[in-house]
PDB file of C-alpha atoms in Angstrom:
ATOM      1  CA  ARG A   1     130.359 -22.254-162.053  1.00  0.00           C
ATOM      2  CA  HIS A   2     131.248 -18.484-161.728  1.00  0.00           C
ATOM      3  CA  GLY A   3     134.139 -18.407-164.165  1.00  0.00           C
ATOM      4  CA  THR A   4     131.926 -20.690-166.452  1.00  0.00           C
ATOM      5  CA  GLY A   5     129.168 -17.966-166.573  1.00  0.00           C
ATOM      6  CA  MET A   6     131.423 -15.067-166.780  1.00  0.00           C
ATOM      7  CA  ALA A   7     133.443 -16.850-169.833  1.00  0.00           C
ATOM      8  CA  SER A   8     129.998 -17.335-171.680  1.00  0.00           C
ATOM      9  CA  VAL A   9     128.986 -13.905-170.967  1.00  0.00           C
ATOM     10  CA  ILE A  10     131.959 -12.884-173.302  1.00  0.00           C
ATOM     11  CA  ALA A  11     132.468 -15.676-175.611  1.00  0.00           C
ATOM     12  CA  GLY A  12     129.414 -18.064-175.439  1.00  0.00           C
ATOM     13  CA  ARG A  13     128.946 -19.277-179.070  1.00  0.00           C
ATOM     14  CA  GLY A  14     125.352 -20.842-178.452  1.00  0.00           C
ATOM     15  CA  HIS A  15     124.530 -24.112-180.232  1.00  0.00           C
ATOM     16  CA  GLY A  16     121.746 -25.734-182.442  1.00  0.00           C
ATOM     17  CA  ALA A  17     120.621 -24.443-185.822  1.00  0.00           C
ATOM     18  CA  GLY A  18     122.060 -20.953-186.181  1.00  0.00           C
ATOM     19  CA  ASN A  19     123.467 -20.881-182.858  1.00  0.00           C
ATOM     20  CA  GLN A  20     120.297 -19.700-181.521  1.00  0.00           C
ATOM     21  CA  ASP A  21     119.956 -22.025-178.447  1.00  0.00           C
ATOM     22  CA  GLY A  22     122.144 -21.895-175.771  1.00  0.00           C
ATOM     23  CA  VAL A  23     124.011 -18.042-174.594  1.00  0.00           C
ATOM     24  CA  LEU A  24     125.340 -15.972-177.080  1.00  0.00           C
ATOM     25  CA  GLY A  25     128.421 -13.612-175.657  1.00  0.00           C
ATOM     26  CA  VAL A  26     129.041 -10.368-176.766  1.00  0.00           C
ATOM     27  CA  ALA A  27     132.093 -11.782-178.827  1.00  0.00           C
ATOM     28  CA  PRO A  28     131.038 -14.958-179.601  1.00  0.00           C
ATOM     29  CA  GLU A  29     134.446 -15.493-181.576  1.00  0.00           C
ATOM     30  CA  ALA A  30     136.872 -14.611-178.803  1.00  0.00           C
ATOM     31  CA  ARG A  31     138.975 -17.287-176.920  1.00  0.00           C
ATOM     32  CA  ILE A  32     139.186 -17.543-173.475  1.00  0.00           C
ATOM     33  CA  LEU A  33     142.715 -17.911-171.408  1.00  0.00           C
ATOM     34  CA  PRO A  34     141.354 -18.884-168.140  1.00  0.00           C
ATOM     35  CA  VAL A  35     143.504 -18.150-164.951  1.00  0.00           C
ATOM     36  CA  ARG A  36     142.333 -19.349-161.715  1.00  0.00           C
ATOM     37  CA  VAL A  37     143.447 -17.116-158.921  1.00  0.00           C
ATOM     38  CA  ILE A  38     140.932 -17.870-156.276  1.00  0.00           C
ATOM     39  CA  LEU A  39     138.919 -20.967-155.217  1.00  0.00           C
ATOM     40  CA  GLU A  40     135.105 -21.683-155.144  1.00  0.00           C
ATOM     41  CA  ASP A  41     133.337 -20.241-152.107  1.00  0.00           C
ATOM     42  CA  ASN A  42     132.223 -23.697-150.677  1.00  0.00           C
ATOM     43  CA  ASP A  43     135.962 -25.056-151.272  1.00  0.00           C
ATOM     44  CA  PRO A  44     137.126 -25.839-147.080  1.00  0.00           C
ATOM     45  CA  GLN A  45     140.403 -24.248-148.407  1.00  0.00           C
ATOM     46  CA  ARG A  46     139.325 -21.099-149.933  1.00  0.00           C
ATOM     47  CA  GLU A  47     140.161 -18.822-146.638  1.00  0.00           C
ATOM     48  CA  ARG A  48     143.574 -20.919-146.114  1.00  0.00           C
ATOM     49  CA  ALA A  49     144.471 -20.001-149.861  1.00  0.00           C
ATOM     50  CA  ARG A  50     143.442 -16.458-149.429  1.00  0.00           C
ATOM     51  CA  THR A  51     145.846 -15.852-146.958  1.00  0.00           C
ATOM     52  CA  GLU A  52     148.730 -18.180-147.921  1.00  0.00           C
ATOM     53  CA  LYS A  53     148.406 -17.226-151.714  1.00  0.00           C
ATOM     54  CA  ALA A  54     147.890 -13.503-151.558  1.00  0.00           C
ATOM     55  CA  GLY A  55     150.039 -12.990-154.744  1.00  0.00           C
ATOM     56  CA  ALA A  56     148.049 -15.415-156.875  1.00  0.00           C
ATOM     57  CA  LEU A  57     145.774 -12.348-158.493  1.00  0.00           C
ATOM     58  CA  ALA A  58     149.404 -10.586-159.352  1.00  0.00           C
ATOM     59  CA  ASP A  59     150.977 -13.503-160.533  1.00  0.00           C
ATOM     60  CA  GLY A  60     147.796 -14.358-162.558  1.00  0.00           C
ATOM     61  CA  ILE A  61     147.771 -10.782-164.273  1.00  0.00           C
ATOM     62  CA  ARG A  62     151.399 -11.314-165.194  1.00  0.00           C
ATOM     63  CA  TRP A  63     150.783 -14.610-166.448  1.00  0.00           C
ATOM     64  CA  ALA A  64     148.073 -13.924-168.956  1.00  0.00           C
ATOM     65  CA  ALA A  65     149.955 -10.774-170.020  1.00  0.00           C
ATOM     66  CA  ASP A  66     152.769 -13.115-170.832  1.00  0.00           C
ATOM     67  CA  HIS A  67     150.719 -15.508-172.584  1.00  0.00           C
ATOM     68  CA  GLY A  68     148.773 -13.615-175.094  1.00  0.00           C
ATOM     69  CA  ALA A  69     145.896 -12.130-173.331  1.00  0.00           C
ATOM     70  CA  ASP A  70     144.045  -8.915-175.308  1.00  0.00           C
ATOM     71  CA  VAL A  71     142.076  -8.080-172.531  1.00  0.00           C
ATOM     72  CA  ILE A  72     142.469  -9.267-168.959  1.00  0.00           C
ATOM     73  CA  SER A  73     138.951  -9.668-167.001  1.00  0.00           C
ATOM     74  CA  MET A  74     138.423  -9.786-163.534  1.00  0.00           C
ATOM     75  CA  SER A  75     135.012 -10.529-162.260  1.00  0.00           C
ATOM     76  CA  LEU A  76     136.200 -10.469-158.742  1.00  0.00           C
ATOM     77  CA  GLY A  77     137.314  -8.213-155.896  1.00  0.00           C
ATOM     78  CA  ASP A  78     137.630  -7.629-152.424  1.00  0.00           C
ATOM     79  CA  ASP A  79     135.220  -4.964-150.862  1.00  0.00           C
ATOM     80  CA  SER A  80     135.405  -6.051-147.412  1.00  0.00           C
ATOM     81  CA  GLU A  81     135.796  -3.290-144.551  1.00  0.00           C
ATOM     82  CA  SER A  82     139.687  -4.572-144.290  1.00  0.00           C
ATOM     83  CA  ALA A  83     139.890  -4.545-148.237  1.00  0.00           C
ATOM     84  CA  HIS A  84     143.417  -2.159-149.163  1.00  0.00           C
ATOM     85  CA  PRO A  85     145.566  -2.064-151.957  1.00  0.00           C
ATOM     86  CA  GLU A  86     148.275  -4.797-152.472  1.00  0.00           C
ATOM     87  CA  PRO A  87     151.498  -3.321-154.070  1.00  0.00           C
ATOM     88  CA  ARG A  88     152.163  -6.797-156.109  1.00  0.00           C
ATOM     89  CA  GLU A  89     148.763  -6.508-157.710  1.00  0.00           C
ATOM     90  CA  ASP A  90     149.120  -2.770-158.722  1.00  0.00           C
ATOM     91  CA  ALA A  91     152.364  -3.375-160.151  1.00  0.00           C
ATOM     92  CA  ALA A  92     150.929  -6.544-161.836  1.00  0.00           C
ATOM     93  CA  VAL A  93     148.115  -4.372-163.610  1.00  0.00           C
ATOM     94  CA  GLN A  94     150.559  -1.341-164.542  1.00  0.00           C
ATOM     95  CA  TYR A  95     152.638  -4.316-165.966  1.00  0.00           C
ATOM     96  CA  ALA A  96     149.744  -5.449-168.115  1.00  0.00           C
ATOM     97  CA  LEU A  97     148.787  -1.861-169.121  1.00  0.00           C
ATOM     98  CA  GLY A  98     152.422  -1.408-170.077  1.00  0.00           C
ATOM     99  CA  LYS A  99     152.373  -4.350-172.696  1.00  0.00           C
ATOM    100  CA  GLY A 100     149.127  -2.736-174.209  1.00  0.00           C
ATOM    101  CA  ILE A 101     146.555  -4.986-172.640  1.00  0.00           C
ATOM    102  CA  PRO A 102     143.274  -3.052-171.258  1.00  0.00           C
ATOM    103  CA  VAL A 103     142.282  -4.740-167.547  1.00  0.00           C
ATOM    104  CA  VAL A 104     138.642  -4.861-166.535  1.00  0.00           C
ATOM    105  CA  ALA A 105     137.493  -5.633-162.908  1.00  0.00           C
ATOM    106  CA  SER A 106     133.893  -5.536-161.288  1.00  0.00           C
ATOM    107  CA  ALA A 107     133.338  -2.487-159.420  1.00  0.00           C
ATOM    108  CA  GLY A 108     131.961  -4.474-156.166  1.00  0.00           C
ATOM    109  CA  ASN A 109     128.751  -5.545-154.640  1.00  0.00           C
ATOM    110  CA  GLY A 110     128.822  -3.645-151.647  1.00  0.00           C
ATOM    111  CA  GLY A 111     126.009  -0.810-152.419  1.00  0.00           C
ATOM    112  CA  LEU A 112     124.118  -2.320-149.715  1.00  0.00           C
ATOM    113  CA  LYS A 113     126.942  -2.862-147.053  1.00  0.00           C
ATOM    114  CA  GLY A 114     128.856   0.468-147.120  1.00  0.00           C
ATOM    115  CA  ASN A 115     130.164   0.849-150.662  1.00  0.00           C
ATOM    116  CA  HIS A 116     133.628   0.147-149.522  1.00  0.00           C
ATOM    117  CA  VAL A 117     136.589   0.371-152.086  1.00  0.00           C
ATOM    118  CA  SER A 118     136.880  -2.771-154.131  1.00  0.00           C
ATOM    119  CA  TYR A 119     140.071  -3.789-155.290  1.00  0.00           C
ATOM    120  CA  PRO A 120     141.458  -4.797-158.042  1.00  0.00           C
ATOM    121  CA  ALA A 121     138.785  -2.113-159.457  1.00  0.00           C
ATOM    122  CA  ALA A 122     140.388   0.853-157.966  1.00  0.00           C
ATOM    123  CA  TYR A 123     143.831   0.351-158.983  1.00  0.00           C
ATOM    124  CA  PRO A 124     144.805   2.999-161.496  1.00  0.00           C
ATOM    125  CA  GLY A 125     144.212   2.260-165.077  1.00  0.00           C
ATOM    126  CA  VAL A 126     141.801  -0.410-164.275  1.00  0.00           C
ATOM    127  CA  ILE A 127     138.318  -0.248-166.213  1.00  0.00           C
ATOM    128  CA  ALA A 128     135.741  -0.634-163.597  1.00  0.00           C
ATOM    129  CA  ALA A 129     132.262  -1.721-164.514  1.00  0.00           C
ATOM    130  CA  THR A 130     128.959  -1.129-162.165  1.00  0.00           C
ATOM    131  CA  ALA A 131     125.842  -2.527-162.664  1.00  0.00           C
ATOM    132  CA  VAL A 132     122.633  -1.703-164.167  1.00  0.00           C
ATOM    133  CA  THR A 133     119.051  -3.384-164.057  1.00  0.00           C
ATOM    134  CA  HIS A 134     117.192  -4.275-167.408  1.00  0.00           C
ATOM    135  CA  LEU A 135     115.580  -0.697-166.742  1.00  0.00           C
ATOM    136  CA  GLY A 136     119.025   0.895-167.008  1.00  0.00           C
ATOM    137  CA  VAL A 137     118.992   1.904-163.334  1.00  0.00           C
ATOM    138  CA  ARG A 138     121.746   1.304-161.063  1.00  0.00           C
ATOM    139  CA  ALA A 139     121.195  -2.127-159.385  1.00  0.00           C
ATOM    140  CA  ARG A 140     120.849  -1.706-155.514  1.00  0.00           C
ATOM    141  CA  PHE A 141     123.714  -4.084-155.004  1.00  0.00           C
ATOM    142  CA  SER A 142     126.405  -2.203-157.016  1.00  0.00           C
ATOM    143  CA  THR A 143     129.103  -0.531-155.473  1.00  0.00           C
ATOM    144  CA  ARG A 144     129.080   3.233-156.247  1.00  0.00           C
ATOM    145  CA  HIS A 145     132.602   4.865-155.621  1.00  0.00           C
ATOM    146  CA  TRP A 146     134.964   7.422-157.724  1.00  0.00           C
ATOM    147  CA  TYR A 147     136.410   4.622-159.694  1.00  0.00           C
ATOM    148  CA  ALA A 148     133.461   3.603-161.343  1.00  0.00           C
ATOM    149  CA  THR A 149     134.038   3.952-165.314  1.00  0.00           C
ATOM    150  CA  VAL A 150     131.226   2.545-166.993  1.00  0.00           C
ATOM    151  CA  SER A 151     128.071   0.391-166.445  1.00  0.00           C
ATOM    152  CA  ALA A 152     126.861  -2.604-167.888  1.00  0.00           C
ATOM    153  CA  PRO A 153     124.085  -4.825-167.449  1.00  0.00           C
ATOM    154  CA  GLY A 154     124.381  -7.123-164.299  1.00  0.00           C
ATOM    155  CA  ASP A 155     120.953  -8.119-162.794  1.00  0.00           C
ATOM    156  CA  ALA A 156     119.309 -11.164-163.725  1.00  0.00           C
ATOM    157  CA  ILE A 157     121.880 -12.238-166.692  1.00  0.00           C
ATOM    158  CA  VAL A 158     121.165 -15.780-167.915  1.00  0.00           C
ATOM    159  CA  MET A 159     124.887 -17.515-167.965  1.00  0.00           C
ATOM    160  CA  ALA A 160     125.989 -21.075-169.257  1.00  0.00           C
ATOM    161  CA  GLY A 161     126.606 -23.257-165.922  1.00  0.00           C
ATOM    162  CA  THR A 162     128.791 -26.541-165.782  1.00  0.00           C
ATOM    163  CA  GLY A 163     127.635 -29.289-168.076  1.00  0.00           C
ATOM    164  CA  ASP A 164     124.134 -28.614-169.787  1.00  0.00           C
ATOM    165  CA  SER A 165     123.002 -26.158-166.990  1.00  0.00           C
ATOM    166  CA  TYR A 166     122.272 -22.564-166.876  1.00  0.00           C
ATOM    167  CA  LEU A 167     122.390 -19.718-164.486  1.00  0.00           C
ATOM    168  CA  SER A 168     120.630 -16.692-163.811  1.00  0.00           C
ATOM    169  CA  GLY A 169     122.757 -14.272-161.746  1.00  0.00           C
ATOM    170  CA  TRP A 170     123.768 -10.657-160.399  1.00  0.00           C
ATOM    171  CA  GLY A 171     126.286  -8.726-159.718  1.00  0.00           C
ATOM    172  CA  THR A 172     129.132  -6.513-161.161  1.00  0.00           C
ATOM    173  CA  SER A 173     131.132  -9.690-162.323  1.00  0.00           C
ATOM    174  CA  PRO A 174     128.576 -10.206-165.238  1.00  0.00           C
ATOM    175  CA  ALA A 175     128.859  -6.393-165.976  1.00  0.00           C
ATOM    176  CA  ALA A 176     132.695  -6.558-166.222  1.00  0.00           C
ATOM    177  CA  ALA A 177     132.400  -9.604-168.488  1.00  0.00           C
ATOM    178  CA  PHE A 178     130.111  -7.468-170.651  1.00  0.00           C
ATOM    179  CA  VAL A 179     132.675  -4.778-170.840  1.00  0.00           C
ATOM    180  CA  SER A 180     135.409  -7.046-171.688  1.00  0.00           C
ATOM    181  CA  GLY A 181     133.377  -8.338-174.366  1.00  0.00           C
ATOM    182  CA  ALA A 182     133.245  -5.075-175.944  1.00  0.00           C
ATOM    183  CA  ILE A 183     136.954  -4.509-175.411  1.00  0.00           C
ATOM    184  CA  ALA A 184     137.211  -8.013-177.318  1.00  0.00           C
ATOM    185  CA  LEU A 185     135.553  -6.767-180.286  1.00  0.00           C
ATOM    186  CA  ILE A 186     137.255  -3.772-180.538  1.00  0.00           C
ATOM    187  CA  ARG A 187     140.637  -5.293-180.305  1.00  0.00           C
ATOM    188  CA  ALA A 188     139.833  -7.956-182.603  1.00  0.00           C
ATOM    189  CA  ALA A 189     139.248  -5.019-185.467  1.00  0.00           C
ATOM    190  CA  HIS A 190     141.661  -2.439-184.313  1.00  0.00           C
ATOM    191  CA  PRO A 191     144.642  -4.468-182.237  1.00  0.00           C
ATOM    192  CA  ASP A 192     146.841  -1.497-181.919  1.00  0.00           C
ATOM    193  CA  LEU A 193     144.828   0.693-180.077  1.00  0.00           C
ATOM    194  CA  SER A 194     146.337   1.769-176.484  1.00  0.00           C
ATOM    195  CA  PRO A 195     144.318   0.811-173.159  1.00  0.00           C
ATOM    196  CA  ALA A 196     143.956   4.589-172.661  1.00  0.00           C
ATOM    197  CA  GLN A 197     142.272   4.848-176.228  1.00  0.00           C
ATOM    198  CA  ILE A 198     140.012   2.070-175.535  1.00  0.00           C
ATOM    199  CA  ARG A 199     139.002   3.479-172.192  1.00  0.00           C
ATOM    200  CA  ARG A 200     137.858   6.765-173.959  1.00  0.00           C
ATOM    201  CA  LEU A 201     136.286   4.944-176.639  1.00  0.00           C
ATOM    202  CA  LEU A 202     134.036   3.223-174.049  1.00  0.00           C
ATOM    203  CA  THR A 203     133.638   6.500-171.900  1.00  0.00           C
ATOM    204  CA  SER A 204     132.601   8.662-174.918  1.00  0.00           C
ATOM    205  CA  THR A 205     130.248   6.444-176.580  1.00  0.00           C
ATOM    206  CA  ALA A 206     128.450   5.404-173.556  1.00  0.00           C
ATOM    207  CA  GLN A 207     124.611   5.860-173.294  1.00  0.00           C
ATOM    208  CA  ASP A 208     122.693   7.679-170.837  1.00  0.00           C
ATOM    209  CA  ALA A 209     125.638  10.016-169.609  1.00  0.00           C
ATOM    210  CA  PRO A 210     125.046  11.250-166.315  1.00  0.00           C
ATOM    211  CA  GLN A 211     125.162  15.089-165.625  1.00  0.00           C
ATOM    212  CA  GLY A 212     128.414  16.511-165.672  1.00  0.00           C
ATOM    213  CA  GLY A 213     129.691  13.422-167.812  1.00  0.00           C
ATOM    214  CA  ARG A 214     130.077  10.849-165.012  1.00  0.00           C
ATOM    215  CA  ASP A 215     129.061   9.791-161.502  1.00  0.00           C
ATOM    216  CA  ASP A 216     130.050   7.350-158.927  1.00  0.00           C
ATOM    217  CA  ASP A 217     126.798   4.968-159.935  1.00  0.00           C
ATOM    218  CA  TYR A 218     127.413   4.703-163.715  1.00  0.00           C
ATOM    219  CA  GLY A 219     130.599   6.156-164.437  1.00  0.00           C
ATOM    220  CA  ALA A 220     130.483   7.840-167.607  1.00  0.00           C
ATOM    221  CA  GLY A 221     127.208   5.759-168.491  1.00  0.00           C
ATOM    222  CA  LEU A 222     126.024   2.538-170.242  1.00  0.00           C
ATOM    223  CA  ILE A 223     128.418   0.873-172.181  1.00  0.00           C
ATOM    224  CA  ASP A 224     127.264   0.571-176.001  1.00  0.00           C
ATOM    225  CA  PRO A 225     129.735  -1.728-177.599  1.00  0.00           C
ATOM    226  CA  ALA A 226     128.531  -1.006-181.409  1.00  0.00           C
ATOM    227  CA  ALA A 227     129.024   2.728-180.949  1.00  0.00           C
ATOM    228  CA  ALA A 228     132.224   2.188-179.483  1.00  0.00           C
ATOM    229  CA  LEU A 229     133.453  -0.175-182.310  1.00  0.00           C
ATOM    230  CA  LYS A 230     132.127   2.544-184.968  1.00  0.00           C
ATOM    231  CA  ALA A 231     133.670   5.392-182.850  1.00  0.00           C
ATOM    232  CA  ALA A 232     137.276   2.918-182.996  1.00  0.00           C
ATOM    233  CA  ALA A 233     137.467   3.142-186.903  1.00  0.00           C
ATOM    234  CA  THR A 234     138.441   6.638-187.026  1.00  0.00           C
ATOM    235  CA  LEU A 235     141.248   6.482-184.513  1.00  0.00           C
ATOM    236  CA  LYS A 236     144.831   6.209-185.459  1.00  0.00           C
ATOM    237  CA  PRO A 237     147.003   4.276-183.119  1.00  0.00           C
ATOM    238  CA  ASP A 238     148.565   6.346-179.905  1.00  0.00           C
ATOM    239  CA  PRO A 239     151.757   7.238-181.145  1.00  0.00           C
ATOM    240  CA  GLN A 240     152.852   7.341-177.485  1.00  0.00           C
ATOM    241  CA  LYS A 241     153.607   3.671-176.655  1.00  0.00           C
ATOM    242  CA  PRO A 242     152.487   2.580-173.413  1.00  0.00           C
ATOM    243  CA  VAL A 243     155.468   2.594-170.863  1.00  0.00           C
ATOM    244  CA  PRO A 244     156.253  -0.650-168.753  1.00  0.00           C
ATOM    245  CA  ALA A 245     155.957  -0.257-165.157  1.00  0.00           C
ATOM    246  CA  ALA A 246     159.276  -0.679-163.466  1.00  0.00           C
ATOM    247  CA  TYR A 247     159.806  -3.825-161.668  1.00  0.00           C
ATOM    248  CA  ALA A 248     162.729  -5.876-159.994  1.00  0.00           C
ATOM    249  CA  HIS A 249     162.241  -9.251-161.890  1.00  0.00           C
ATOM    250  CA  ARG A 250     160.357 -10.870-164.494  1.00  0.00           C
ATOM    251  CA  TYR A 251     157.385 -13.303-164.224  1.00  0.00           C
ATOM    252  CA  PHE A 252     156.627 -16.443-166.327  1.00  0.00           C
ATOM    253  CA  GLY A 253     157.956 -14.607-169.582  1.00  0.00           C
ATOM    254  CA  PRO A 254     160.127 -11.899-171.081  1.00  0.00           C
ATOM    255  CA  GLY A 255     157.702  -9.130-170.921  1.00  0.00           C
ATOM    256  CA  PRO A 256     158.173  -5.404-172.715  1.00  0.00           C
ATOM    257  CA  THR A 257     160.994  -4.544-170.258  1.00  0.00           C
ATOM    258  CA  PRO A 258     164.497  -5.234-172.135  1.00  0.00           C
ATOM    259  CA  ASP A 259     167.177  -6.737-169.750  1.00  0.00           C
ATOM    260  CA  ASP A 260     169.767  -4.380-168.348  1.00  0.00           C
ATOM    261  CA  ASP A 261     173.225  -4.614-170.487  1.00  0.00           C
ATOM    262  CA  PRO A 262     175.605  -5.506-167.570  1.00  0.00           C
ATOM    263  CA  ALA A 263     178.708  -3.935-169.627  1.00  0.00           C
ATOM    264  CA  GLY A 264     176.755  -0.646-170.348  1.00  0.00           C
ATOM    265  CA  PRO A 265     178.019   2.593-170.606  1.00  0.00           C
ATOM    266  CA  THR A 266     175.951   3.416-167.546  1.00  0.00           C
ATOM    267  CA  ASP A 267     177.294   1.110-165.265  1.00  0.00           C
ATOM    268  CA  TRP A 268     180.016   3.400-163.852  1.00  0.00           C
ATOM    269  CA  LEU A 269     177.811   6.449-163.124  1.00  0.00           C
ATOM    270  CA  PRO A 270     176.751   5.342-159.578  1.00  0.00           C
ATOM    271  CA  TRP A 271     180.186   4.428-158.807  1.00  0.00           C
ATOM    272  CA  THR A 272     181.860   7.661-159.997  1.00  0.00           C
ATOM    273  CA  ALA A 273     179.157   9.656-158.311  1.00  0.00           C
ATOM    274  CA  ALA A 274     179.978   7.947-155.252  1.00  0.00           C
ATOM    275  CA  ALA A 275     183.602   8.181-155.223  1.00  0.00           C
ATOM    276  CA  LEU A 276     183.435  12.086-156.293  1.00  0.00           C
ATOM    277  CA  GLY A 277     181.074  12.725-153.589  1.00  0.00           C
ATOM    278  CA  LEU A 278     183.447  11.091-150.834  1.00  0.00           C
ATOM    279  CA  THR A 279     186.175  13.480-152.534  1.00  0.00           C
ATOM    280  CA  LEU A 280     184.441  16.561-152.007  1.00  0.00           C
ATOM    281  CA  LEU A 281     183.330  15.513-148.649  1.00  0.00           C
ATOM    282  CA  THR A 282     186.863  15.045-147.573  1.00  0.00           C
ATOM    283  CA  ALA A 283     188.137  18.148-149.002  1.00  0.00           C
ATOM    284  CA  ALA A 284     185.127  20.234-147.201  1.00  0.00           C
ATOM    285  CA  LEU A 285     186.296  19.042-143.909  1.00  0.00           C
ATOM    286  CA  TYR A 286     189.810  19.501-144.743  1.00  0.00           C
ATOM    287  CA  PHE A 287     189.182  23.136-145.640  1.00  0.00           C
ATOM    288  CA  TRP A 288     186.892  23.499-142.692  1.00  0.00           C
ATOM    289  CA  ARG A 289     189.277  22.141-139.830  1.00  0.00           C
ATOM    290  CA  THR A 290     192.172  24.431-141.798  1.00  0.00           C
ATOM    291  CA  ARG A 291     190.632  27.533-141.806  1.00  0.00           C
ATOM    292  CA  PRO A 292     191.907  30.878-139.846  1.00  0.00           C
TER     293      PRO A 292
END
């Protein structure tokens, strides 16, 4: 149900005459590439899967990046007291960014529970969404932290459920879905913009910017998809292409990093350097032993 609801916020197409019934998402012509990385809350295997499949999120990010995703939306996170960064997840996020794919995550729902740092929202480069109410003020549950990028609607959000049902939900999850829908619109019109450019578009065009330009409650302010899309038309693609994160091997597809040429001209460098160092060390010992 959670994934279905988030998908409807991003790409709901409505139904009936003129699509006026049902849920109309932010980017109704977007296509969803669902990647399951966690089980439902009531699944008895959820805790076991969480411990045994600790790399599922990292693998899912890489899989999406290698299978055509234009934006990776993660309405999930760990903001428990034991939450900590996972190197595999961080590397996967950098892998996606290196392929030119913006990565979005919910900032966390720990506003009433200590505001613990939430991952993946806190990984470098992630666009973290906080939640506001219909009055435009921070929802009490929304985590306030240094990594907040922008805010979006996240309280009493009507979403599609499974079958013919509807949900009224809350959380930074629908806020992240709203931001991802906005990015889908931008990428559809301007596919060559980099993740850094899209991030700047969202923050520079946000409404109700806090004093000083940002704060931990709202990030840079309330996202304005129409203003961001209009501003995107004035940009040229960033000449500095994203640099893929270094990684020992690949997951699911070729990715952006070229294979090392086993017969390349640099293969001799490490061995030459080692041999030269050993020669110098031997010479140094000889002179030290024979000095007067």
